Amino acid sequence: MLEIGQAQEKVLEDIPVLGTERIHILEALGRVLAHDVKAKRDVPAGDNSAMDGYACRHGDVAGASATNPVKLKLIGEAAAGKPFAGRVGSGEATWIMTGGLIPAGADTVVMVEDTTREGDEVTILTDPGKSRHIRPRGEDVTENETVLSKGDIVRAPEIGMLATLGHAYVHVYQRPLVAILSTGDELVDLDEPFSEGKVVCSNSYSLAAQVMECGAIPLSLGIASDDEADQRARISEGLRADAILTSGGVSVGKYDLVKDTLSQLGMRVKFWKVAMKPGKPLVFGTIGNKPVFGLPGNPTSAMISFEQFVRPALLKMMGHVNLFRPFIEATLADDAPKEPNRLHLVRCQVFEKDGRLMARRTANQSSGALRSMVLADGLMILAPEDAPFTAGKTVQVQLLHTNSPLSPHSPFSELGTRKGLHLVPGMGGALIAAAEHPGKG
Ligand code: AMP
Ligand code: MG
């Protein structure tokens, strides 16, 4: 049986990066740039004022102070978007507003707060220093500079930068369409009558949400019964997608037929079963060049298998370079018993106690208990070789949600519930340490 890391490698070596498309910058939020972006002009495009005040020649105001005031004659104004057409000569000044272009002849801006004015005469009460409060042309970005690179994730700052540079459209990697099939005679959908012995099909929904969370597009193939013909018909429909996920029917039960169905559809099996709990019976293969993930049916097994294998694969398809969730080190709050042979991924909550990060198992670790996922901040990684896992031991925890517990507390106020945690550079990823932020713990 493959170890989890070997299985991840096998999956990723078969995953293609999708093609690119040109979309509006606002639609590009969360997507990955498919090309470098060079600045086609300087930003800012001209020298302009960082303050509201007066533009003048430094030679005139050198040495000015409250006891040695300098009087200048106001000859006009330079507002943002409305440059002053004339030239500032010796003994002269213009009004200037933040963002206003520095008029010809001027080389310094004096803040309003350091002046007084009467009619056309402005009195300068400080020497701001030469070139003060001027934002020089190109101080942010210079023409032809590479500002964004292929592979960058488009976040709000990148969207702002693209707009600043005058780009309405960008090329990004495409999002995969991901077909999702649930299998099981016991399953009913939300609009179907429920009775004892039936199970509401939750995997179609949790998996679709996971697909959407990583930026891909889910395509529901509905629920197939434990019947090869039904499964075959539905999966065939899914072959127009870029990847196929099935849930259930991949274990060793009499009605676990999904592997056979997939083989009939031409799947080349790359592996079946991974040495992990939950999620052991995963099957992975390809039909043509399409990755197919046969996930186990238990709701937490399906979600955790998605996290470990499907999410990195979908991210790779979309051009991402960082494919894995960050992990932290935390101290075990209680003993964590485990089977000797397999790696366990234990749903846990992360909290802070006496300046240390602690991890506590969520109560019910059954593979069917979805509540454990609802409560979990992350997954404790319990490898057989590191056993025993007794209270006080340091363990690694893979975080499942970036807003929990990463952003629990405002660093500026008493808002929030827990002490702040901060990111510190760690081995190959993000390591998070408890920080002594001011405020209540
Ligand atoms: P299986 O992997 O088909 O043996 O299913 C394992 C367990 O997961 C069984 O208890 C199933 O009822 C349950 N299960 C399978 N598929 C789903 C699903 N789509 N939604 C919720 N539970 C499921
Ligand atoms: Mg089943």
Short mmCIF file of C-alpha atoms and ligand atoms in Angstrom, two decimals:
data_model
loop_
_atom_site.label_atom_id
_atom_site.label_comp_id
_atom_site.label_asym_id
_atom_site.label_seq_id
_atom_site.Cartn_x
_atom_site.Cartn_y
_atom_site.Cartn_z
CA MET A 1 0.00 0.00 0.00
CA LEU A 2 1.30 3.48 -0.87
CA GLU A 3 2.18 6.02 1.80
CA ILE A 4 0.25 9.27 1.54
CA GLY A 5 3.24 11.23 0.19
CA GLN A 6 3.95 8.62 -2.51
CA ALA A 7 0.29 8.64 -3.50
CA GLN A 8 0.30 12.45 -3.76
CA GLU A 9 3.37 12.27 -6.02
CA LYS A 10 1.69 9.67 -8.24
CA VAL A 11 -1.39 11.84 -8.56
CA LEU A 12 0.49 15.03 -9.34
CA GLU A 13 2.76 13.47 -11.98
CA ASP A 14 -0.38 12.72 -14.02
CA ILE A 15 -2.02 16.11 -13.67
CA PRO A 16 -1.87 18.47 -16.66
CA VAL A 17 -1.83 22.25 -16.31
CA LEU A 18 -4.85 23.55 -18.22
CA GLY A 19 -4.78 26.10 -21.04
CA THR A 20 -5.22 29.82 -20.61
CA GLU A 21 -8.02 32.30 -21.22
CA ARG A 22 -8.37 36.06 -21.38
CA ILE A 23 -10.77 37.52 -18.84
CA HIS A 24 -11.63 40.83 -17.20
CA ILE A 25 -9.37 41.70 -14.26
CA LEU A 26 -12.24 41.53 -11.76
CA GLU A 27 -13.14 38.03 -12.87
CA ALA A 28 -9.50 37.08 -12.34
CA LEU A 29 -9.71 37.25 -8.54
CA GLY A 30 -8.08 34.09 -7.14
CA ARG A 31 -6.83 32.95 -10.56
CA VAL A 32 -3.21 32.43 -11.61
CA LEU A 33 -1.51 34.75 -14.11
CA ALA A 34 -0.38 32.99 -17.28
CA HIS A 35 2.10 35.70 -18.33
CA ASP A 36 4.39 38.37 -16.93
CA VAL A 37 2.97 41.86 -16.77
CA LYS A 38 5.31 44.69 -17.77
CA ALA A 39 4.58 48.32 -17.03
CA LYS A 40 3.79 50.19 -20.22
CA ARG A 41 4.39 53.54 -18.46
CA ASP A 42 5.80 55.10 -15.31
CA VAL A 43 3.56 55.20 -12.23
CA PRO A 44 3.02 57.91 -11.25
CA ALA A 45 3.20 59.35 -14.74
CA GLY A 46 4.56 62.70 -13.53
CA ASP A 47 6.04 64.37 -10.43
CA ASN A 48 3.12 65.21 -8.15
CA SER A 49 2.35 66.39 -4.65
CA ALA A 50 1.92 64.06 -1.67
CA MET A 51 0.29 66.84 0.36
CA ASP A 52 -2.14 69.71 0.19
CA GLY A 53 -0.01 72.84 0.36
CA TYR A 54 2.04 75.22 -1.77
CA ALA A 55 4.47 74.47 -4.57
CA CYS A 56 7.50 76.78 -4.66
CA ARG A 57 11.25 76.98 -5.22
CA HIS A 58 13.32 75.64 -2.36
CA GLY A 59 15.83 78.45 -2.79
CA ASP A 60 13.12 80.90 -1.67
CA VAL A 61 12.15 79.09 1.53
CA ALA A 62 15.51 77.68 2.69
CA GLY A 63 15.94 78.55 6.36
CA ALA A 64 12.28 79.62 6.82
CA SER A 65 10.90 79.28 10.38
CA ALA A 66 8.28 80.80 12.68
CA THR A 67 10.80 83.45 13.67
CA ASN A 68 12.10 83.83 10.12
CA PRO A 69 8.93 83.63 7.97
CA VAL A 70 9.14 83.92 4.18
CA LYS A 71 6.38 85.54 2.16
CA LEU A 72 5.55 84.26 -1.36
CA LYS A 73 3.09 85.50 -3.96
CA LEU A 74 0.28 83.10 -4.95
CA ILE A 75 0.02 82.93 -8.74
CA GLY A 76 -2.48 80.10 -9.27
CA GLU A 77 -3.34 76.53 -8.35
CA ALA A 78 -2.42 72.97 -9.32
CA ALA A 79 -5.30 70.63 -8.43
CA ALA A 80 -5.33 66.87 -9.02
CA GLY A 81 -6.23 66.43 -12.66
CA LYS A 82 -5.95 70.18 -13.37
CA PRO A 83 -2.28 71.13 -13.81
CA PHE A 84 -1.05 74.73 -13.50
CA ALA A 85 -0.20 75.98 -16.97
CA GLY A 86 2.33 78.62 -16.04
CA ARG A 87 5.71 78.64 -14.39
CA VAL A 88 6.62 79.32 -10.76
CA GLY A 89 9.29 82.01 -10.58
CA SER A 90 11.38 83.28 -7.72
CA GLY A 91 9.26 84.61 -4.84
CA GLU A 92 6.17 82.82 -6.19
CA ALA A 93 4.05 79.82 -5.24
CA THR A 94 0.89 78.01 -6.35
CA TRP A 95 -1.71 76.22 -4.33
CA ILE A 96 -1.20 72.50 -4.85
CA MET A 97 -3.48 69.62 -3.89
CA THR A 98 -2.53 65.98 -3.21
CA GLY A 99 -2.00 64.36 -6.62
CA GLY A 100 -1.59 67.70 -8.40
CA LEU A 101 1.32 67.86 -10.88
CA ILE A 102 4.29 69.91 -9.69
CA PRO A 103 4.27 73.10 -11.80
CA ALA A 104 7.25 73.99 -13.94
CA GLY A 105 9.80 75.97 -11.96
CA ALA A 106 8.73 74.54 -8.56
CA ASP A 107 10.81 71.90 -6.77
CA THR A 108 9.35 71.72 -3.27
CA VAL A 109 5.96 71.49 -1.54
CA VAL A 110 5.22 73.12 1.82
CA MET A 111 2.29 71.59 3.74
CA VAL A 112 -0.71 73.86 4.44
CA GLU A 113 -0.18 73.22 8.16
CA ASP A 114 3.24 74.99 7.97
CA THR A 115 1.84 78.17 6.39
CA THR A 116 -0.59 81.04 6.84
CA ARG A 117 -2.32 82.89 4.04
CA GLU A 118 -3.78 86.32 3.52
CA GLY A 119 -5.28 87.03 0.09
CA ASP A 120 -2.59 86.43 -2.54
CA GLU A 121 0.19 86.19 -0.02
CA VAL A 122 1.29 82.96 1.65
CA THR A 123 3.67 82.95 4.62
CA ILE A 124 5.98 79.93 4.91
CA LEU A 125 6.87 79.01 8.51
CA THR A 126 9.23 76.05 7.96
CA ASP A 127 11.89 74.89 5.59
CA PRO A 128 10.59 71.50 4.50
CA GLY A 129 13.85 70.54 2.77
CA LYS A 130 14.42 70.40 -0.97
CA SER A 131 12.04 68.16 -3.00
CA ARG A 132 9.96 67.49 0.09
CA HIS A 133 6.41 66.10 -0.35
CA ILE A 134 7.00 65.39 -4.03
CA ARG A 135 6.23 61.93 -5.37
CA PRO A 136 8.61 61.63 -8.29
CA ARG A 137 7.51 60.20 -11.62
CA GLY A 138 8.02 56.40 -11.64
CA GLU A 139 8.52 56.11 -7.87
CA ASP A 140 6.07 53.18 -7.70
CA VAL A 141 6.70 51.52 -11.04
CA THR A 142 9.02 52.37 -13.90
CA GLU A 143 8.23 51.83 -17.57
CA ASN A 144 9.12 48.34 -18.88
CA GLU A 145 9.61 46.95 -15.38
CA THR A 146 8.14 43.45 -14.81
CA VAL A 147 5.62 44.11 -12.06
CA LEU A 148 3.69 40.83 -11.94
CA SER A 149 4.95 37.41 -12.93
CA LYS A 150 3.51 34.33 -14.54
CA GLY A 151 2.33 32.10 -11.69
CA ASP A 152 1.31 34.96 -9.39
CA ILE A 153 -2.09 34.60 -7.76
CA VAL A 154 -4.38 37.48 -8.66
CA ARG A 155 -5.51 38.99 -5.36
CA ALA A 156 -6.94 42.42 -4.62
CA PRO A 157 -3.53 44.19 -4.78
CA GLU A 158 -2.73 42.56 -8.15
CA ILE A 159 -6.12 43.67 -9.49
CA GLY A 160 -5.38 47.21 -8.32
CA MET A 161 -1.93 47.08 -9.96
CA LEU A 162 -3.35 45.77 -13.24
CA ALA A 163 -5.83 48.64 -13.27
CA THR A 164 -3.08 51.14 -12.41
CA LEU A 165 -1.13 49.89 -15.42
CA GLY A 166 -4.17 50.27 -17.65
CA HIS A 167 -5.01 46.58 -18.17
CA ALA A 168 -8.70 45.70 -18.31
CA TYR A 169 -8.03 42.08 -19.31
CA VAL A 170 -5.46 39.45 -18.35
CA HIS A 171 -4.56 35.92 -19.38
CA VAL A 172 -5.01 33.37 -16.61
CA TYR A 173 -5.08 29.58 -16.42
CA GLN A 174 -8.47 27.97 -16.98
CA ARG A 175 -10.59 26.51 -14.21
CA PRO A 176 -11.29 22.79 -14.46
CA LEU A 177 -14.81 21.43 -14.70
CA VAL A 178 -15.04 18.66 -12.11
CA ALA A 179 -17.72 15.98 -12.45
CA ILE A 180 -18.99 14.56 -9.16
CA LEU A 181 -20.91 11.30 -8.81
CA SER A 182 -22.23 9.82 -5.58
CA THR A 183 -22.93 6.12 -5.51
CA GLY A 184 -25.00 3.99 -3.14
CA ASP A 185 -28.44 2.32 -3.09
CA GLU A 186 -29.07 3.90 0.31
CA LEU A 187 -28.65 7.49 -0.86
CA VAL A 188 -31.48 9.97 -1.36
CA ASP A 189 -31.13 13.52 -2.57
CA LEU A 190 -32.53 16.56 -0.77
CA ASP A 191 -35.74 16.60 -2.79
CA GLU A 192 -36.44 12.87 -2.37
CA PRO A 193 -38.48 11.22 0.39
CA PHE A 194 -36.40 10.09 3.36
CA SER A 195 -37.03 6.93 5.34
CA GLU A 196 -35.16 4.82 7.86
CA GLY A 197 -32.41 2.89 6.13
CA LYS A 198 -31.81 5.78 3.76
CA VAL A 199 -28.95 8.25 3.97
CA VAL A 200 -29.09 11.80 2.66
CA CYS A 201 -26.39 12.18 0.03
CA SER A 202 -24.17 14.82 1.58
CA ASN A 203 -20.98 14.06 -0.36
CA SER A 204 -22.29 15.56 -3.60
CA TYR A 205 -22.65 18.83 -1.73
CA SER A 206 -19.55 18.83 0.46
CA LEU A 207 -17.36 17.79 -2.48
CA ALA A 208 -18.93 20.40 -4.77
CA ALA A 209 -18.21 23.01 -2.09
CA GLN A 210 -14.60 21.85 -1.83
CA VAL A 211 -14.28 22.06 -5.62
CA MET A 212 -15.65 25.61 -5.55
CA GLU A 213 -13.42 26.57 -2.63
CA CYS A 214 -10.33 25.82 -4.66
CA GLY A 215 -11.67 27.84 -7.58
CA ALA A 216 -12.81 24.99 -9.85
CA ILE A 217 -16.31 24.35 -11.24
CA PRO A 218 -18.42 21.41 -10.01
CA LEU A 219 -20.65 19.44 -12.37
CA SER A 220 -23.12 17.15 -10.60
CA LEU A 221 -23.72 13.71 -12.08
CA GLY A 222 -26.31 12.97 -9.39
CA ILE A 223 -26.59 9.71 -7.47
CA ALA A 224 -25.98 6.31 -9.06
CA SER A 225 -27.26 3.12 -7.50
CA ASP A 226 -24.88 0.25 -6.80
CA ASP A 227 -25.33 -0.88 -10.37
CA GLU A 228 -22.64 -0.88 -13.05
CA ALA A 229 -24.92 0.15 -15.92
CA ASP A 230 -26.27 3.16 -14.00
CA GLN A 231 -22.78 4.15 -12.87
CA ARG A 232 -21.39 3.73 -16.39
CA ALA A 233 -24.09 5.90 -17.95
CA ARG A 234 -23.57 8.71 -15.47
CA ILE A 235 -19.76 8.64 -15.48
CA SER A 236 -19.82 8.65 -19.31
CA GLU A 237 -21.65 11.97 -19.09
CA GLY A 238 -18.88 13.24 -16.85
CA LEU A 239 -16.18 12.48 -19.41
CA ARG A 240 -16.66 15.97 -20.85
CA ALA A 241 -15.28 17.37 -17.58
CA ASP A 242 -11.57 17.90 -16.84
CA ALA A 243 -11.58 15.61 -13.80
CA ILE A 244 -13.95 13.04 -12.35
CA LEU A 245 -14.75 12.39 -8.71
CA THR A 246 -16.86 9.51 -7.50
CA SER A 247 -17.75 8.76 -3.91
CA GLY A 248 -18.54 5.38 -2.39
CA GLY A 249 -18.29 1.87 -3.71
CA VAL A 250 -14.49 1.57 -3.80
CA SER A 251 -14.00 -0.65 -0.77
CA VAL A 252 -14.27 -4.44 -0.57
CA GLY A 253 -18.02 -4.78 0.01
CA LYS A 254 -20.16 -7.00 -2.22
CA TYR A 255 -21.71 -3.92 -3.86
CA ASP A 256 -18.54 -1.87 -4.21
CA LEU A 257 -18.57 -1.78 -8.01
CA VAL A 258 -17.10 1.60 -8.87
CA LYS A 259 -13.59 0.29 -9.64
CA ASP A 260 -15.03 -2.24 -12.10
CA THR A 261 -17.22 0.40 -13.70
CA LEU A 262 -14.26 2.72 -14.12
CA SER A 263 -12.15 -0.08 -15.62
CA GLN A 264 -14.92 -0.78 -18.14
CA LEU A 265 -14.74 2.89 -19.10
CA GLY A 266 -11.05 2.48 -19.83
CA MET A 267 -9.51 3.78 -16.61
CA ARG A 268 -5.84 2.96 -16.12
CA VAL A 269 -5.58 2.37 -12.36
CA LYS A 270 -2.51 4.11 -10.89
CA PHE A 271 -3.14 2.98 -7.33
CA TRP A 272 -5.81 1.64 -5.02
CA LYS A 273 -5.60 2.15 -1.26
CA VAL A 274 -3.43 4.54 0.69
CA ALA A 275 -1.93 3.88 4.13
CA MET A 276 -3.97 6.52 5.89
CA LYS A 277 -6.97 6.77 8.20
CA PRO A 278 -9.48 7.94 7.25
CA GLY A 279 -9.45 7.49 3.48
CA LYS A 280 -7.75 4.14 2.91
CA PRO A 281 -9.79 2.79 -0.04
CA LEU A 282 -9.05 5.65 -2.47
CA VAL A 283 -8.60 4.60 -6.10
CA PHE A 284 -6.83 6.88 -8.57
CA GLY A 285 -6.36 6.52 -12.30
CA THR A 286 -6.83 8.18 -15.65
CA ILE A 287 -9.32 7.83 -18.48
CA GLY A 288 -7.48 9.24 -21.48
CA ASN A 289 -5.64 12.14 -19.88
CA LYS A 290 -8.41 12.85 -17.38
CA PRO A 291 -7.71 12.20 -13.72
CA VAL A 292 -10.31 10.07 -11.96
CA PHE A 293 -10.56 9.93 -8.18
CA GLY A 294 -12.67 7.16 -6.66
CA LEU A 295 -13.15 8.54 -3.16
CA PRO A 296 -14.43 6.50 -0.25
CA GLY A 297 -18.09 7.08 0.64
CA ASN A 298 -17.79 7.90 4.32
CA PRO A 299 -18.39 11.65 4.51
CA THR A 300 -15.21 12.58 6.40
CA SER A 301 -13.09 10.11 4.42
CA ALA A 302 -14.33 11.66 1.20
CA MET A 303 -13.56 15.19 2.37
CA ILE A 304 -10.13 14.35 3.79
CA SER A 305 -9.19 12.40 0.66
CA PHE A 306 -10.26 15.42 -1.36
CA GLU A 307 -8.03 17.63 0.79
CA GLN A 308 -4.98 15.41 0.36
CA PHE A 309 -5.28 14.39 -3.29
CA VAL A 310 -7.93 16.26 -5.25
CA ARG A 311 -7.31 19.80 -4.02
CA PRO A 312 -3.56 19.78 -4.89
CA ALA A 313 -4.43 18.29 -8.29
CA LEU A 314 -7.05 20.93 -9.10
CA LEU A 315 -4.71 23.69 -7.94
CA LYS A 316 -1.99 22.35 -10.22
CA MET A 317 -4.44 22.31 -13.17
CA MET A 318 -5.16 25.98 -12.49
CA GLY A 319 -1.47 26.88 -12.61
CA HIS A 320 -0.87 27.17 -8.86
CA VAL A 321 2.59 26.46 -7.50
CA ASN A 322 1.75 26.20 -3.81
CA LEU A 323 -0.49 23.16 -3.70
CA PHE A 324 -0.70 22.32 -0.03
CA ARG A 325 -2.30 23.75 3.07
CA PRO A 326 0.01 25.34 5.63
CA PHE A 327 0.89 23.39 8.73
CA ILE A 328 1.84 24.40 12.22
CA GLU A 329 3.39 22.73 15.22
CA ALA A 330 1.18 22.35 18.26
CA THR A 331 1.24 20.56 21.57
CA LEU A 332 -1.12 17.64 22.11
CA ALA A 333 -3.67 18.58 24.77
CA ASP A 334 -4.66 14.94 25.46
CA ASP A 335 -3.39 11.46 24.69
CA ALA A 336 -4.18 10.46 21.09
CA PRO A 337 -4.40 6.69 20.73
CA LYS A 338 -3.96 5.28 17.22
CA GLU A 339 -3.63 2.06 15.30
CA PRO A 340 0.05 1.10 15.01
CA ASN A 341 0.47 0.80 11.23
CA ARG A 342 -1.28 3.63 9.49
CA LEU A 343 -0.84 7.37 9.40
CA HIS A 344 -3.80 9.00 11.07
CA LEU A 345 -5.23 12.38 10.13
CA VAL A 346 -7.08 13.41 13.24
CA ARG A 347 -9.62 16.23 13.11
CA CYS A 348 -8.65 18.73 15.77
CA GLN A 349 -9.18 22.17 17.17
CA VAL A 350 -6.25 24.51 17.66
CA PHE A 351 -6.17 26.88 20.60
CA GLU A 352 -3.71 28.90 22.62
CA LYS A 353 -2.82 28.30 26.24
CA ASP A 354 -0.09 30.11 28.18
CA GLY A 355 1.45 31.39 24.95
CA ARG A 356 1.58 27.91 23.38
CA LEU A 357 -0.43 26.50 20.50
CA MET A 358 -2.35 23.41 21.56
CA ALA A 359 -4.27 20.82 19.51
CA ARG A 360 -7.29 18.96 20.84
CA ARG A 361 -9.03 16.09 19.03
CA THR A 362 -12.67 16.69 18.11
CA ALA A 363 -14.80 14.22 19.99
CA ASN A 364 -15.98 11.61 17.52
CA GLN A 365 -13.33 10.51 15.02
CA SER A 366 -15.57 8.00 13.20
CA SER A 367 -15.17 8.26 9.41
CA GLY A 368 -18.91 8.79 9.18
CA ALA A 369 -19.01 11.63 11.72
CA LEU A 370 -19.23 14.82 9.71
CA ARG A 371 -19.50 16.84 12.93
CA SER A 372 -15.76 16.27 13.42
CA MET A 373 -15.15 18.20 10.19
CA VAL A 374 -17.53 20.97 11.21
CA LEU A 375 -15.59 21.45 14.45
CA ALA A 376 -12.09 21.02 13.03
CA ASP A 377 -9.53 23.77 12.51
CA GLY A 378 -7.09 21.26 11.11
CA LEU A 379 -5.77 17.72 10.84
CA MET A 380 -3.20 16.38 13.29
CA ILE A 381 -0.65 14.30 11.43
CA LEU A 382 0.06 11.19 13.50
CA ALA A 383 2.66 9.04 11.73
CA PRO A 384 3.30 5.49 12.95
CA GLU A 385 7.02 6.12 13.44
CA ASP A 386 6.36 9.01 15.83
CA ALA A 387 4.10 7.02 18.21
CA PRO A 388 3.16 7.10 21.06
CA PHE A 389 1.15 10.30 21.04
CA THR A 390 0.81 11.30 24.62
CA ALA A 391 -0.34 14.65 26.03
CA GLY A 392 2.45 17.24 25.81
CA LYS A 393 3.99 15.85 22.63
CA THR A 394 4.59 18.20 19.70
CA VAL A 395 2.62 17.30 16.58
CA GLN A 396 2.15 18.83 13.16
CA VAL A 397 -1.29 20.15 12.32
CA GLN A 398 -2.37 20.90 8.77
CA LEU A 399 -4.73 23.88 8.85
CA LEU A 400 -7.93 23.49 6.87
CA HIS A 401 -9.26 27.05 6.94
CA THR A 402 -7.10 30.12 6.69
CA ASN A 403 -9.43 32.32 8.72
CA SER A 404 -9.38 29.92 11.62
CA PRO A 405 -7.36 30.13 13.77
CA LEU A 406 -5.16 32.56 11.84
CA SER A 407 -7.17 35.71 12.31
CA PRO A 408 -8.96 35.50 15.63
CA HIS A 409 -7.94 38.81 17.14
CA SER A 410 -7.52 42.41 16.10
CA PRO A 411 -3.95 43.56 16.79
CA PHE A 412 -5.32 47.07 17.39
CA SER A 413 -8.14 46.55 19.85
CA GLU A 414 -9.86 44.16 22.23
CA LEU A 415 -11.92 42.75 19.34
CA GLY A 416 -11.78 39.01 18.88
CA THR A 417 -11.73 35.90 20.93
CA ARG A 418 -8.23 34.47 21.03
CA LYS A 419 -4.67 35.62 21.02
CA GLY A 420 -3.20 36.46 17.66
CA LEU A 421 -1.00 34.01 15.84
CA HIS A 422 1.49 35.09 13.29
CA LEU A 423 3.15 33.53 10.32
CA VAL A 424 6.86 32.91 10.49
CA PRO A 425 8.84 31.43 7.63
CA GLY A 426 9.15 27.71 8.08
CA MET A 427 10.40 24.67 6.25
CA GLY A 428 8.80 24.75 2.83
CA GLY A 429 5.60 26.25 4.04
CA ALA A 430 4.13 28.39 6.73
CA LEU A 431 4.78 27.76 10.34
CA ILE A 432 2.69 29.67 12.79
CA ALA A 433 3.82 30.68 16.22
CA ALA A 434 1.88 32.17 19.07
CA ALA A 435 2.57 35.86 19.27
CA GLU A 436 2.28 38.04 22.32
CA HIS A 437 -0.08 40.54 20.75
CA PRO A 438 -1.48 43.09 23.15
CA GLY A 439 -5.06 42.55 24.14
CA LYS A 440 -7.01 39.85 25.87
CA GLY A 441 -6.20 36.21 25.24
P1 AMP B 1 -19.10 3.04 0.80
O1 AMP B 1 -17.79 3.71 0.60
O2 AMP B 1 -19.97 3.02 -0.43
O3 AMP B 1 -18.93 1.69 1.41
O4 AMP B 1 -19.88 3.93 1.86
C1 AMP B 1 -19.37 4.07 3.17
C2 AMP B 1 -20.35 4.80 4.03
O5 AMP B 1 -20.50 6.12 3.54
C3 AMP B 1 -21.75 4.21 4.07
O6 AMP B 1 -22.22 4.31 5.39
C4 AMP B 1 -22.53 5.08 3.13
O7 AMP B 1 -23.90 5.14 3.44
C5 AMP B 1 -21.88 6.42 3.32
N1 AMP B 1 -21.99 7.22 2.11
C6 AMP B 1 -21.62 6.81 0.87
N2 AMP B 1 -21.85 7.76 -0.04
C7 AMP B 1 -22.39 8.81 0.64
C8 AMP B 1 -22.85 10.09 0.26
N3 AMP B 1 -22.81 10.48 -1.02
N4 AMP B 1 -23.34 10.91 1.20
C9 AMP B 1 -23.37 10.51 2.50
N5 AMP B 1 -22.95 9.32 2.91
C10 AMP B 1 -22.48 8.46 2.00
MG MG B 2 -21.70 2.13 -0.95
#
